[in-house]
Amino acid sequence: MKKWSVLIILGCAQFVLVLDGTVMNVSISTVVADLDTTVTAMQAAITFYTLTMASMMLLGAKLGDVWGRRRAFVIGSWIYAAGSLITALSPNIVFLFLGWSIVEGLGAVLVIPAVAALIADNYTGPDRVKAYAAIGAISGAAVAAGPLIGGFLTTYASWRYVFAGEVVIMIVVVSFSRVVTDSTARQQVRIDALSVLLSASGLVLAVFGMLQSKTWGWIRPAASPEIGGVEITPLGVSLSAWLMIVGGFLLYGFVRRQAVLVRTGRPPLVQIEMFSIAALRSGLTVLGAQYAITAGLFFMVPVYLQMTLGLDALETGLKIFPLSVSLILFSVVGTRLSSIWSPRRIVLWGQGILVVSSLILLGSVDLELRSGLFGAGMFCAGAALGLLASQLGNVNMSAVSKTQTSEVGGLQGVFQNLGSSLGTALIGSVLIAALTTSFGAAVAASDLPADAQSTVAGLTQGGVAIVEANSVDTIAEQAGLTAAQGQTLTDIYTESQVSSLRTALFALTVIALVSLLFSRGVPAVSPRRRRTPTSS
């Protein structure tokens, strides 16, 4: 037990950090009501929690090398606890955004790379493989447990207790952090501020542009932002497109900057040449795709269950329960299989099952989602994500030397959280864009009078917001429509939400298919076969 005490401490911190990515999704409607905000604002908060981590993770990894990994772990844990406390006490969406999306995110950028590096410091050989697999399983368990914990506490107490509990856990983690060994010498290096600025601003602009595409449009301007009453549409193109283009150029500038630093003998923020390692490149890209799918699924399904079907937080968590169970179960199965199967074989099985689950979910969508097919699709999705979670951390860490584990830990954090940010932003944008298109077309084709259609068109000119389906008739009456017209509009809106969910699930299926192309570099030799030459 003493040997694994380090893993328990690090695993508790990892659990809390990953938990925050899914625990609030089932509480969206409750938080929207409590803080008098909107689903769109909550989508932004969820996205920016992971985006803050993605944009600053490389800096966090480098600070761990400079300060010492255990010290960075402790400082990050205290910052995270402070952010959780602000969130628990937040009176409005601004404080929630500050505490959760910003302060917690900044604490996490120190903790996540440190966890990966400290495992390498404290374990060797087969124990290190088991430790990385266990951390992957813990991450999977946190993803799975989030909806259940959030649903239970939101229904029977308050969503605020989730964050209050995180404060307590992080205090306990810090109290026992001395059992963790930090054997890697600190590096006396100067962190390049321009590299930090280029990477952070590039990622923020690119993902924020994607997030806002649901409101501003992808290319053609729609409800563009205004300054002084003047719409901001440079050259007649949506601001979202320009933000993504500028973000891409800044990231390109970051890559070029790293090459210049290496050429002039100065330490880069990240060793770009590590991406020439096939196993690491594949492991990171599959990891990013996995988290994009997870985040997209955990955003769209709870929104539909609560806003269309009117389920509460606990009922939503129970609807997702098959995924939660299978994710935990197959994280353990994947860990056991790693002793006889190669990582590539397990990853390919996981990716294949993920594609199948996406198709099952796509075929299960109906007005009530009562079909056993939906439960089967969620179970298969959890099985796939569990298999992937059990492998990718060890694939990435095993691809480099011990001295590079902190850097790779940072890169893992970047790809995890960038994937989550893109998943939430992209799937959210697809969901809302599909809802707007479907709703507009259905209203135009309905038997509503011309004046009623005109009223609805005026109300939804800037896009169709996600609201509770049972509130549409009230909104319609407030806009001057009759009760009968309000009921017709409610039926149209509900059907449009079903249609938009199908479209978003199809986008998820495409991502799952594309991710199959990324796994070619994952090691194709099982651990047992790798040991054979050295034992002979």
Coordinates of C-alpha atoms in Angstrom, one line a residue:
M1 CA 0.0 0.0 0.0
K2 CA 2.9 2.4 0.9
K3 CA 4.3 1.9 -2.6
W4 CA 1.0 3.2 -4.2
S5 CA 0.5 6.1 -1.8
V6 CA 2.0 8.5 -4.3
L7 CA -0.4 7.3 -7.0
I8 CA -3.3 7.8 -4.6
I9 CA -2.3 11.4 -3.9
L10 CA -1.7 12.2 -7.5
G11 CA -4.8 10.3 -8.6
C12 CA -7.0 12.3 -6.2
A13 CA -5.8 15.6 -7.8
Q14 CA -6.2 14.1 -11.3
F15 CA -9.8 13.0 -10.5
V16 CA -10.8 16.4 -9.3
L17 CA -9.4 18.2 -12.4
V18 CA -11.0 15.9 -14.9
L19 CA -14.3 15.7 -12.9
D20 CA -14.8 19.4 -13.5
G21 CA -15.0 18.8 -17.2
T22 CA -18.3 16.9 -17.0
V23 CA -19.8 17.5 -13.5
M24 CA -21.6 20.7 -14.5
N25 CA -23.0 19.5 -17.8
V26 CA -26.0 17.8 -16.1
S27 CA -26.6 20.9 -14.0
I28 CA -26.8 23.4 -16.9
S29 CA -30.5 24.2 -16.6
T30 CA -30.3 24.6 -12.8
V31 CA -27.3 26.9 -13.0
V32 CA -28.9 28.9 -15.7
A33 CA -31.9 29.4 -13.4
D34 CA -29.9 30.0 -10.3
L35 CA -27.6 32.6 -11.8
D36 CA -30.1 34.1 -14.2
T37 CA -28.0 33.4 -17.3
T38 CA -28.3 31.4 -20.5
V39 CA -27.2 28.1 -22.0
T40 CA -24.9 30.0 -24.4
A41 CA -23.1 31.6 -21.4
M42 CA -22.7 28.2 -19.8
Q43 CA -21.3 26.8 -23.0
A44 CA -18.7 29.6 -23.0
A45 CA -17.9 28.9 -19.3
I46 CA -17.4 25.1 -20.1
T47 CA -15.3 25.9 -23.1
F48 CA -13.1 28.4 -21.4
Y49 CA -12.4 26.1 -18.5
T50 CA -10.6 23.8 -20.8
L51 CA -9.4 26.5 -23.1
T52 CA -7.6 28.3 -20.2
M53 CA -5.8 25.0 -19.5
A54 CA -5.0 24.4 -23.2
S55 CA -3.6 27.9 -23.8
M56 CA -1.4 28.0 -20.7
M57 CA -0.4 24.3 -20.2
L58 CA 3.0 24.6 -21.9
L59 CA 3.9 27.4 -19.6
G60 CA 2.7 25.3 -16.6
A61 CA 4.9 22.4 -17.7
K62 CA 8.0 24.7 -18.1
L63 CA 7.3 26.3 -14.7
G64 CA 7.3 22.8 -13.2
D65 CA 10.8 22.2 -14.6
V66 CA 12.0 25.6 -13.2
W67 CA 10.3 25.5 -9.8
G68 CA 10.4 21.8 -9.2
R69 CA 7.5 19.5 -10.1
R70 CA 6.3 18.8 -6.5
R71 CA 6.4 22.6 -5.8
A72 CA 4.4 23.3 -8.9
F73 CA 2.0 20.6 -8.0
V74 CA 1.4 22.1 -4.5
I75 CA 1.1 25.7 -5.8
G76 CA -1.3 24.6 -8.6
S77 CA -3.4 22.7 -6.1
W78 CA -3.8 25.8 -3.8
I79 CA -4.7 28.0 -6.8
Y80 CA -7.3 25.4 -7.9
A81 CA -8.8 25.2 -4.4
A82 CA -9.1 29.0 -4.5
G83 CA -10.9 28.9 -7.8
S84 CA -13.3 26.2 -6.6
L85 CA -14.1 28.3 -3.5
I86 CA -14.9 31.3 -5.7
T87 CA -17.1 29.1 -7.9
A88 CA -19.0 27.6 -5.0
L89 CA -19.8 31.1 -3.7
S90 CA -20.4 32.8 -7.1
P91 CA -23.5 35.1 -7.1
N92 CA -23.6 35.4 -10.9
I93 CA -22.2 34.0 -14.1
V94 CA -19.2 36.5 -14.0
F95 CA -17.9 35.1 -10.7
L96 CA -18.6 31.5 -11.9
F97 CA -16.6 32.3 -15.1
L98 CA -13.8 33.9 -13.0
G99 CA -13.5 31.1 -10.5
W100 CA -14.2 28.1 -12.7
S101 CA -13.0 29.0 -16.2
I102 CA -10.0 31.2 -15.2
V103 CA -8.6 30.6 -11.7
E104 CA -9.3 26.8 -11.6
G105 CA -7.9 26.5 -15.1
L106 CA -4.7 28.4 -14.1
G107 CA -4.2 26.0 -11.2
A108 CA -4.7 23.0 -13.4
V109 CA -2.0 24.0 -15.8
L110 CA 0.6 23.5 -13.0
V111 CA -1.0 20.3 -11.6
I112 CA -1.6 18.3 -14.8
P113 CA 2.0 18.3 -16.2
A114 CA 3.4 17.7 -12.7
V115 CA 1.2 14.6 -12.2
A116 CA 2.6 13.0 -15.4
A117 CA 6.2 13.9 -14.5
L118 CA 6.0 12.9 -10.9
I119 CA 4.7 9.4 -11.8
A120 CA 7.9 9.0 -13.9
D121 CA 9.9 10.2 -10.9
N122 CA 8.3 7.8 -8.4
Y123 CA 7.9 4.6 -10.5
T124 CA 10.0 2.5 -12.8
G125 CA 9.6 -0.5 -15.1
P126 CA 6.3 -2.4 -15.0
D127 CA 5.1 -0.2 -12.0
R128 CA 5.3 2.9 -14.1
V129 CA 3.2 1.3 -16.9
K130 CA 0.6 0.3 -14.2
A131 CA 0.7 3.8 -12.7
Y132 CA 0.1 5.5 -16.0
A133 CA -2.7 3.1 -16.8
A134 CA -4.2 3.7 -13.4
I135 CA -4.1 7.5 -14.0
G136 CA -5.8 6.9 -17.3
A137 CA -8.5 4.8 -15.6
I138 CA -8.9 7.5 -12.8
S139 CA -9.4 10.1 -15.5
G140 CA -12.0 7.9 -17.2
A141 CA -13.7 7.3 -13.8
A142 CA -13.9 11.0 -13.2
V143 CA -15.4 11.6 -16.7
A144 CA -18.0 8.9 -15.9
A145 CA -18.7 9.9 -12.3
G146 CA -19.1 13.6 -13.1
P147 CA -22.7 13.4 -14.3
L148 CA -23.8 11.2 -11.4
I149 CA -22.1 13.3 -8.7
G150 CA -23.3 16.5 -10.3
G151 CA -26.8 15.2 -10.8
F152 CA -27.2 13.8 -7.3
L153 CA -25.9 17.0 -5.5
T154 CA -27.8 19.4 -7.8
T155 CA -31.1 17.5 -7.3
Y156 CA -30.8 16.9 -3.5
A157 CA -28.6 19.8 -2.4
S158 CA -26.9 22.3 -4.7
W159 CA -24.4 22.3 -7.5
R160 CA -22.3 24.5 -5.3
Y161 CA -21.4 21.6 -3.0
V162 CA -19.5 20.0 -5.9
F163 CA -17.0 22.9 -5.8
A164 CA -17.0 23.1 -2.0
G165 CA -16.0 19.4 -1.9
E166 CA -13.2 20.0 -4.4
V167 CA -11.7 22.6 -2.0
V168 CA -11.6 20.0 0.8
I169 CA -10.0 17.3 -1.5
M170 CA -7.3 19.7 -2.7
I171 CA -6.5 20.7 0.8
V172 CA -6.1 17.0 1.7
V173 CA -3.9 16.4 -1.4
V174 CA -1.6 19.3 -0.4
S175 CA -1.4 18.0 3.2
F176 CA -0.1 14.6 2.1
S177 CA 2.0 15.9 -0.9
R178 CA 5.3 15.3 1.0
V179 CA 5.1 11.5 0.3
V180 CA 5.7 12.4 -3.3
T181 CA 9.3 12.2 -4.4
D182 CA 10.7 14.8 -6.8
S183 CA 14.0 13.5 -7.9
T184 CA 14.5 15.5 -11.1
A185 CA 16.8 18.5 -10.8
R186 CA 15.3 22.0 -11.3
Q187 CA 16.3 23.6 -14.6
Q188 CA 17.8 27.1 -14.6
V189 CA 16.2 28.3 -17.8
R190 CA 14.6 31.5 -19.0
I191 CA 11.1 31.1 -20.2
D192 CA 10.5 32.8 -23.5
A193 CA 7.6 35.3 -23.0
L194 CA 7.0 35.7 -26.8
S195 CA 6.4 31.9 -27.1
V196 CA 3.9 32.0 -24.2
L197 CA 2.1 34.9 -25.8
L198 CA 2.0 33.4 -29.3
S199 CA 0.7 30.0 -28.1
A200 CA -1.8 31.3 -25.6
S201 CA -3.3 34.0 -27.9
G202 CA -3.3 31.7 -30.9
L203 CA -5.3 29.0 -29.1
V204 CA -7.7 31.4 -27.5
L205 CA -8.5 33.3 -30.7
A206 CA -8.9 30.1 -32.8
V207 CA -11.3 28.4 -30.3
F208 CA -13.2 31.6 -29.4
G209 CA -13.8 32.2 -33.1
M210 CA -15.2 28.7 -33.4
L211 CA -17.3 29.1 -30.2
Q212 CA -18.8 32.4 -31.5
S213 CA -19.5 31.0 -35.0
K214 CA -23.0 29.9 -33.8
T215 CA -23.8 33.6 -33.3
W216 CA -21.6 35.4 -35.8
G217 CA -21.7 32.8 -38.6
W218 CA -18.8 30.8 -40.0
I219 CA -18.1 32.9 -43.1
R220 CA -21.2 34.9 -43.9
P221 CA -21.9 37.5 -41.2
A222 CA -24.9 36.8 -38.9
A223 CA -25.7 39.0 -35.9
S224 CA -22.2 40.4 -35.9
P225 CA -20.8 42.2 -32.8
E226 CA -21.2 46.0 -32.8
I227 CA -18.9 48.9 -31.6
G228 CA -20.7 52.2 -31.4
G229 CA -23.6 50.9 -33.3
V230 CA -21.4 49.7 -36.2
E231 CA -21.3 46.0 -37.0
I232 CA -17.8 44.5 -37.1
T233 CA -17.6 42.5 -40.4
P234 CA -14.1 43.0 -41.9
L235 CA -14.4 42.9 -45.7
G236 CA -17.9 41.5 -45.3
V237 CA -16.7 38.3 -43.7
S238 CA -17.8 37.0 -40.3
L239 CA -15.5 38.0 -37.4
S240 CA -15.4 34.3 -36.3
A241 CA -13.6 33.4 -39.5
W242 CA -11.0 36.2 -39.0
L243 CA -10.4 35.1 -35.4
M244 CA -9.7 31.5 -36.5
I245 CA -7.4 32.7 -39.3
V246 CA -5.5 35.1 -37.0
G247 CA -5.3 32.3 -34.3
G248 CA -3.9 29.9 -36.9
F249 CA -1.2 32.4 -38.0
L250 CA -0.2 33.0 -34.4
L251 CA 0.2 29.3 -33.8
Y252 CA 2.3 29.0 -36.9
G253 CA 4.4 31.9 -35.5
F254 CA 4.8 30.0 -32.3
V255 CA 6.1 26.9 -34.1
R256 CA 8.6 29.1 -36.1
R257 CA 9.6 30.8 -32.8
Q258 CA 10.5 27.5 -31.3
A259 CA 12.8 26.7 -34.3
V260 CA 14.5 30.0 -33.9
L261 CA 15.1 29.5 -30.2
V262 CA 16.7 26.1 -30.8
R263 CA 18.8 27.4 -33.6
T264 CA 20.2 30.2 -31.4
G265 CA 20.9 27.9 -28.5
R266 CA 18.1 29.2 -26.2
P267 CA 15.5 26.9 -24.5
P268 CA 12.2 26.6 -26.4
L269 CA 8.9 26.5 -24.6
V270 CA 8.4 23.0 -26.2
Q271 CA 10.7 20.8 -28.2
I272 CA 8.9 20.8 -31.6
E273 CA 11.1 18.0 -32.9
M274 CA 9.4 15.7 -30.4
F275 CA 6.5 15.7 -32.9
S276 CA 8.8 13.7 -35.2
I277 CA 8.3 10.7 -32.9
A278 CA 5.5 8.7 -34.5
A279 CA 4.2 7.2 -31.3
L280 CA 4.0 10.5 -29.5
R281 CA 2.4 12.3 -32.5
S282 CA -0.3 9.6 -32.9
G283 CA -0.9 9.3 -29.1
L284 CA -1.4 13.0 -28.8
T285 CA -3.7 13.4 -31.8
V286 CA -5.9 10.4 -30.8
L287 CA -6.0 11.8 -27.3
G288 CA -7.2 15.1 -28.6
A289 CA -9.9 13.5 -30.8
Q290 CA -11.0 11.3 -27.8
Y291 CA -11.5 14.4 -25.6
A292 CA -13.3 16.3 -28.4
I293 CA -15.8 13.5 -28.7
T294 CA -16.2 13.1 -25.0
A295 CA -16.8 16.9 -24.5
G296 CA -19.2 17.1 -27.5
L297 CA -21.2 14.1 -26.2
F298 CA -21.3 15.4 -22.6
F299 CA -22.5 18.8 -23.9
M300 CA -25.2 17.9 -26.4
V301 CA -26.9 15.0 -24.6
P302 CA -27.5 16.8 -21.3
V303 CA -28.7 19.9 -23.1
Y304 CA -31.2 17.8 -25.0
L305 CA -32.3 15.8 -22.0
Q306 CA -32.9 18.9 -19.9
M307 CA -34.1 21.5 -22.4
T308 CA -36.2 19.2 -24.6
L309 CA -37.3 16.4 -22.3
G310 CA -37.3 18.5 -19.1
L311 CA -35.3 16.0 -17.0
D312 CA -33.7 17.2 -13.8
A313 CA -30.0 16.9 -13.1
L314 CA -30.2 13.4 -11.4
E315 CA -32.4 12.0 -14.1
T316 CA -29.9 13.3 -16.7
G317 CA -27.1 11.6 -14.8
L318 CA -29.0 8.4 -14.7
K319 CA -29.7 8.6 -18.5
I320 CA -25.9 8.8 -19.0
F321 CA -25.2 6.0 -16.4
P322 CA -24.6 3.3 -19.0
L323 CA -21.7 5.3 -20.4
S324 CA -20.4 5.9 -16.9
V325 CA -20.4 2.2 -15.9
S326 CA -18.8 1.0 -19.1
L327 CA -16.1 3.7 -19.1
I328 CA -14.9 2.7 -15.7
L329 CA -15.2 -1.1 -16.5
F330 CA -13.3 -0.9 -19.8
S331 CA -10.6 1.3 -18.3
V332 CA -9.8 -1.6 -16.1
V333 CA -10.2 -4.1 -19.0
G334 CA -7.8 -2.0 -21.2
T335 CA -5.3 -2.0 -18.4
R336 CA -5.4 -5.8 -18.1
L337 CA -5.3 -6.3 -21.9
S338 CA -2.2 -4.2 -22.2
S339 CA -0.1 -7.1 -20.9
I340 CA -1.0 -9.3 -23.9
W341 CA -2.2 -6.9 -26.6
S342 CA -0.3 -4.1 -28.3
P343 CA -1.3 -0.5 -27.6
R344 CA -2.3 -0.1 -31.3
R345 CA -4.6 -3.1 -31.2
I346 CA -6.4 -1.8 -28.1
V347 CA -6.6 1.8 -29.5
L348 CA -8.0 0.6 -32.8
W349 CA -10.6 -1.5 -31.0
G350 CA -11.5 1.5 -28.9
Q351 CA -11.8 3.8 -32.0
G352 CA -13.8 1.2 -33.9
I353 CA -16.3 0.8 -31.0
L354 CA -16.5 4.6 -30.8
V355 CA -17.6 4.8 -34.5
V356 CA -20.2 2.0 -33.9
S357 CA -21.5 3.7 -30.8
S358 CA -21.9 7.0 -32.7
L359 CA -24.0 5.2 -35.4
I360 CA -26.1 3.5 -32.7
L361 CA -26.8 6.8 -31.0
L362 CA -27.6 8.4 -34.3
G363 CA -30.1 5.7 -35.0
S364 CA -31.6 5.9 -31.5
V365 CA -32.7 9.6 -31.5
D366 CA -36.4 10.1 -31.1
L367 CA -38.6 12.5 -29.2
E368 CA -38.2 10.8 -25.8
L369 CA -34.9 8.9 -26.1
R370 CA -36.5 6.0 -24.2
S371 CA -35.2 3.4 -26.7
G372 CA -32.9 0.7 -25.3
L373 CA -30.8 1.5 -28.4
F374 CA -29.8 4.8 -26.8
G375 CA -28.6 3.0 -23.6
A376 CA -26.7 0.6 -25.8
G377 CA -25.1 3.4 -27.7
M378 CA -24.0 5.2 -24.5
F379 CA -22.6 1.9 -23.1
C380 CA -20.6 1.3 -26.3
A381 CA -19.3 4.9 -26.2
G382 CA -18.1 4.4 -22.6
A383 CA -16.4 1.1 -23.5
A384 CA -14.5 2.8 -26.3
L385 CA -13.5 5.8 -24.2
G386 CA -12.4 3.5 -21.4
L387 CA -10.1 1.4 -23.7
L388 CA -8.5 4.6 -25.1
A389 CA -8.1 6.2 -21.6
S390 CA -6.2 3.0 -20.4
Q391 CA -3.5 3.3 -23.2
L392 CA -2.8 6.8 -24.4
G393 CA -1.0 8.2 -21.3
N394 CA 1.5 5.4 -21.3
V395 CA 1.9 5.5 -25.1
N396 CA 2.9 9.2 -24.9
M397 CA 5.1 9.0 -21.8
S398 CA 6.9 5.9 -23.1
A399 CA 7.8 7.7 -26.3
V400 CA 10.3 10.0 -24.6
S401 CA 13.0 10.0 -22.0
K402 CA 12.4 10.7 -18.3
T403 CA 13.8 14.2 -18.7
Q404 CA 11.1 15.1 -21.2
T405 CA 8.1 13.7 -19.2
S406 CA 7.2 17.2 -17.9
E407 CA 7.1 18.6 -21.4
V408 CA 5.0 15.7 -22.7
G409 CA 2.7 16.0 -19.6
G410 CA 2.2 19.6 -20.8
L411 CA 1.5 18.5 -24.3
Q412 CA -1.0 15.9 -23.1
G413 CA -2.7 18.7 -21.2
V414 CA -2.8 20.9 -24.2
F415 CA -4.3 18.2 -26.5
Q416 CA -6.8 17.0 -23.8
N417 CA -8.1 20.4 -23.1
L418 CA -7.9 21.7 -26.7
G419 CA -9.8 18.7 -27.7
S420 CA -12.4 19.4 -25.0
S421 CA -12.6 23.0 -26.0
L422 CA -13.0 22.3 -29.7
G423 CA -15.5 19.5 -28.9
T424 CA -17.7 21.7 -26.8
A425 CA -17.4 24.7 -29.2
L426 CA -17.7 22.8 -32.5
I427 CA -20.6 20.5 -31.4
G428 CA -22.3 23.4 -29.7
S429 CA -22.1 25.5 -32.8
V430 CA -23.3 22.6 -35.0
L431 CA -26.2 22.0 -32.6
I432 CA -27.3 25.6 -32.5
A433 CA -26.8 26.2 -36.2
A434 CA -28.8 23.1 -37.0
L435 CA -31.5 24.2 -34.6
T436 CA -31.7 27.6 -36.2
T437 CA -31.9 26.2 -39.8
S438 CA -34.4 23.5 -38.9
F439 CA -36.6 25.8 -36.9
G440 CA -36.6 28.5 -39.5
A441 CA -37.5 26.1 -42.3
A442 CA -40.3 24.4 -40.3
V443 CA -41.9 27.7 -39.3
A444 CA -41.8 28.9 -43.0
A445 CA -43.5 25.6 -44.0
S446 CA -46.1 25.6 -41.2
D447 CA -49.7 26.7 -41.3
L448 CA -49.0 29.7 -39.0
P449 CA -50.4 32.9 -40.4
A450 CA -48.1 35.2 -42.3
D451 CA -48.1 37.8 -39.4
A452 CA -47.1 35.1 -36.9
Q453 CA -44.3 33.8 -39.1
S454 CA -43.1 37.4 -39.5
T455 CA -43.1 37.8 -35.7
V456 CA -41.1 34.6 -35.2
A457 CA -38.7 35.5 -37.9
G458 CA -38.0 38.8 -36.2
L459 CA -37.5 37.2 -32.8
T460 CA -35.0 34.6 -34.2
Q461 CA -33.1 36.8 -36.7
G462 CA -30.0 36.6 -34.6
G463 CA -30.3 32.8 -34.2
V464 CA -32.5 30.4 -32.2
A465 CA -31.5 30.2 -28.6
I466 CA -31.7 26.9 -26.6
V467 CA -34.5 27.2 -24.1
E468 CA -36.7 24.7 -22.3
A469 CA -39.2 23.4 -24.8
N470 CA -42.1 23.9 -22.3
S471 CA -41.4 27.6 -22.1
V472 CA -41.8 28.3 -25.9
D473 CA -45.6 28.8 -25.7
T474 CA -45.1 31.4 -22.9
I475 CA -42.5 33.2 -25.0
A476 CA -44.8 33.1 -28.0
E477 CA -47.7 34.6 -26.0
Q478 CA -45.5 37.4 -24.7
A479 CA -44.6 38.1 -28.4
G480 CA -48.3 38.5 -29.2
L481 CA -49.1 35.1 -30.6
T482 CA -52.3 33.2 -29.6
A483 CA -52.2 30.2 -27.3
A484 CA -52.9 27.9 -30.3
Q485 CA -50.0 29.4 -32.3
G486 CA -47.8 29.1 -29.2
Q487 CA -48.6 25.4 -29.0
T488 CA -47.8 25.0 -32.7
L489 CA -44.5 26.8 -32.2
T490 CA -43.7 24.5 -29.3
D491 CA -44.2 21.4 -31.4
I492 CA -42.1 22.9 -34.2
Y493 CA -39.3 23.8 -31.7
T494 CA -39.3 20.4 -30.1
E495 CA -39.0 18.6 -33.5
S496 CA -36.3 21.0 -34.5
Q497 CA -34.3 20.1 -31.3
V498 CA -34.6 16.4 -32.2
S499 CA -33.3 17.2 -35.8
S500 CA -30.4 19.3 -34.4
L501 CA -29.4 16.5 -32.1
R502 CA -29.2 14.1 -35.0
T503 CA -27.0 16.6 -36.9
A504 CA -24.7 17.0 -34.0
L505 CA -24.4 13.3 -33.5
F506 CA -23.5 12.9 -37.2
A507 CA -20.7 15.5 -36.7
L508 CA -19.5 13.4 -33.8
T509 CA -19.5 10.3 -36.0
V510 CA -17.3 12.1 -38.6
I511 CA -14.8 13.1 -35.9
A512 CA -14.7 9.4 -34.7
L513 CA -14.1 8.2 -38.3
V514 CA -11.3 10.8 -38.9
S515 CA -9.6 9.9 -35.6
L516 CA -9.0 6.4 -37.0
L517 CA -6.4 8.0 -39.4
F518 CA -4.3 9.2 -36.4
S519 CA -3.5 5.9 -34.8
R520 CA -1.0 4.6 -37.3
G521 CA 2.0 5.5 -35.2
V522 CA 0.8 3.9 -32.0
P523 CA 3.2 1.0 -31.1
A524 CA 2.1 -2.3 -32.6
V525 CA 4.1 -4.6 -30.4
S526 CA 2.7 -5.9 -27.2
P527 CA 4.8 -5.6 -23.9
R528 CA 5.2 -9.4 -23.8
R529 CA 6.8 -9.5 -27.2
R530 CA 9.0 -6.5 -26.5
R531 CA 10.4 -8.3 -23.5
T532 CA 11.3 -11.5 -25.5
P533 CA 14.5 -10.2 -27.1
T534 CA 16.0 -9.0 -23.8
S535 CA 15.2 -12.2 -22.0
S536 CA 16.8 -14.5 -24.6

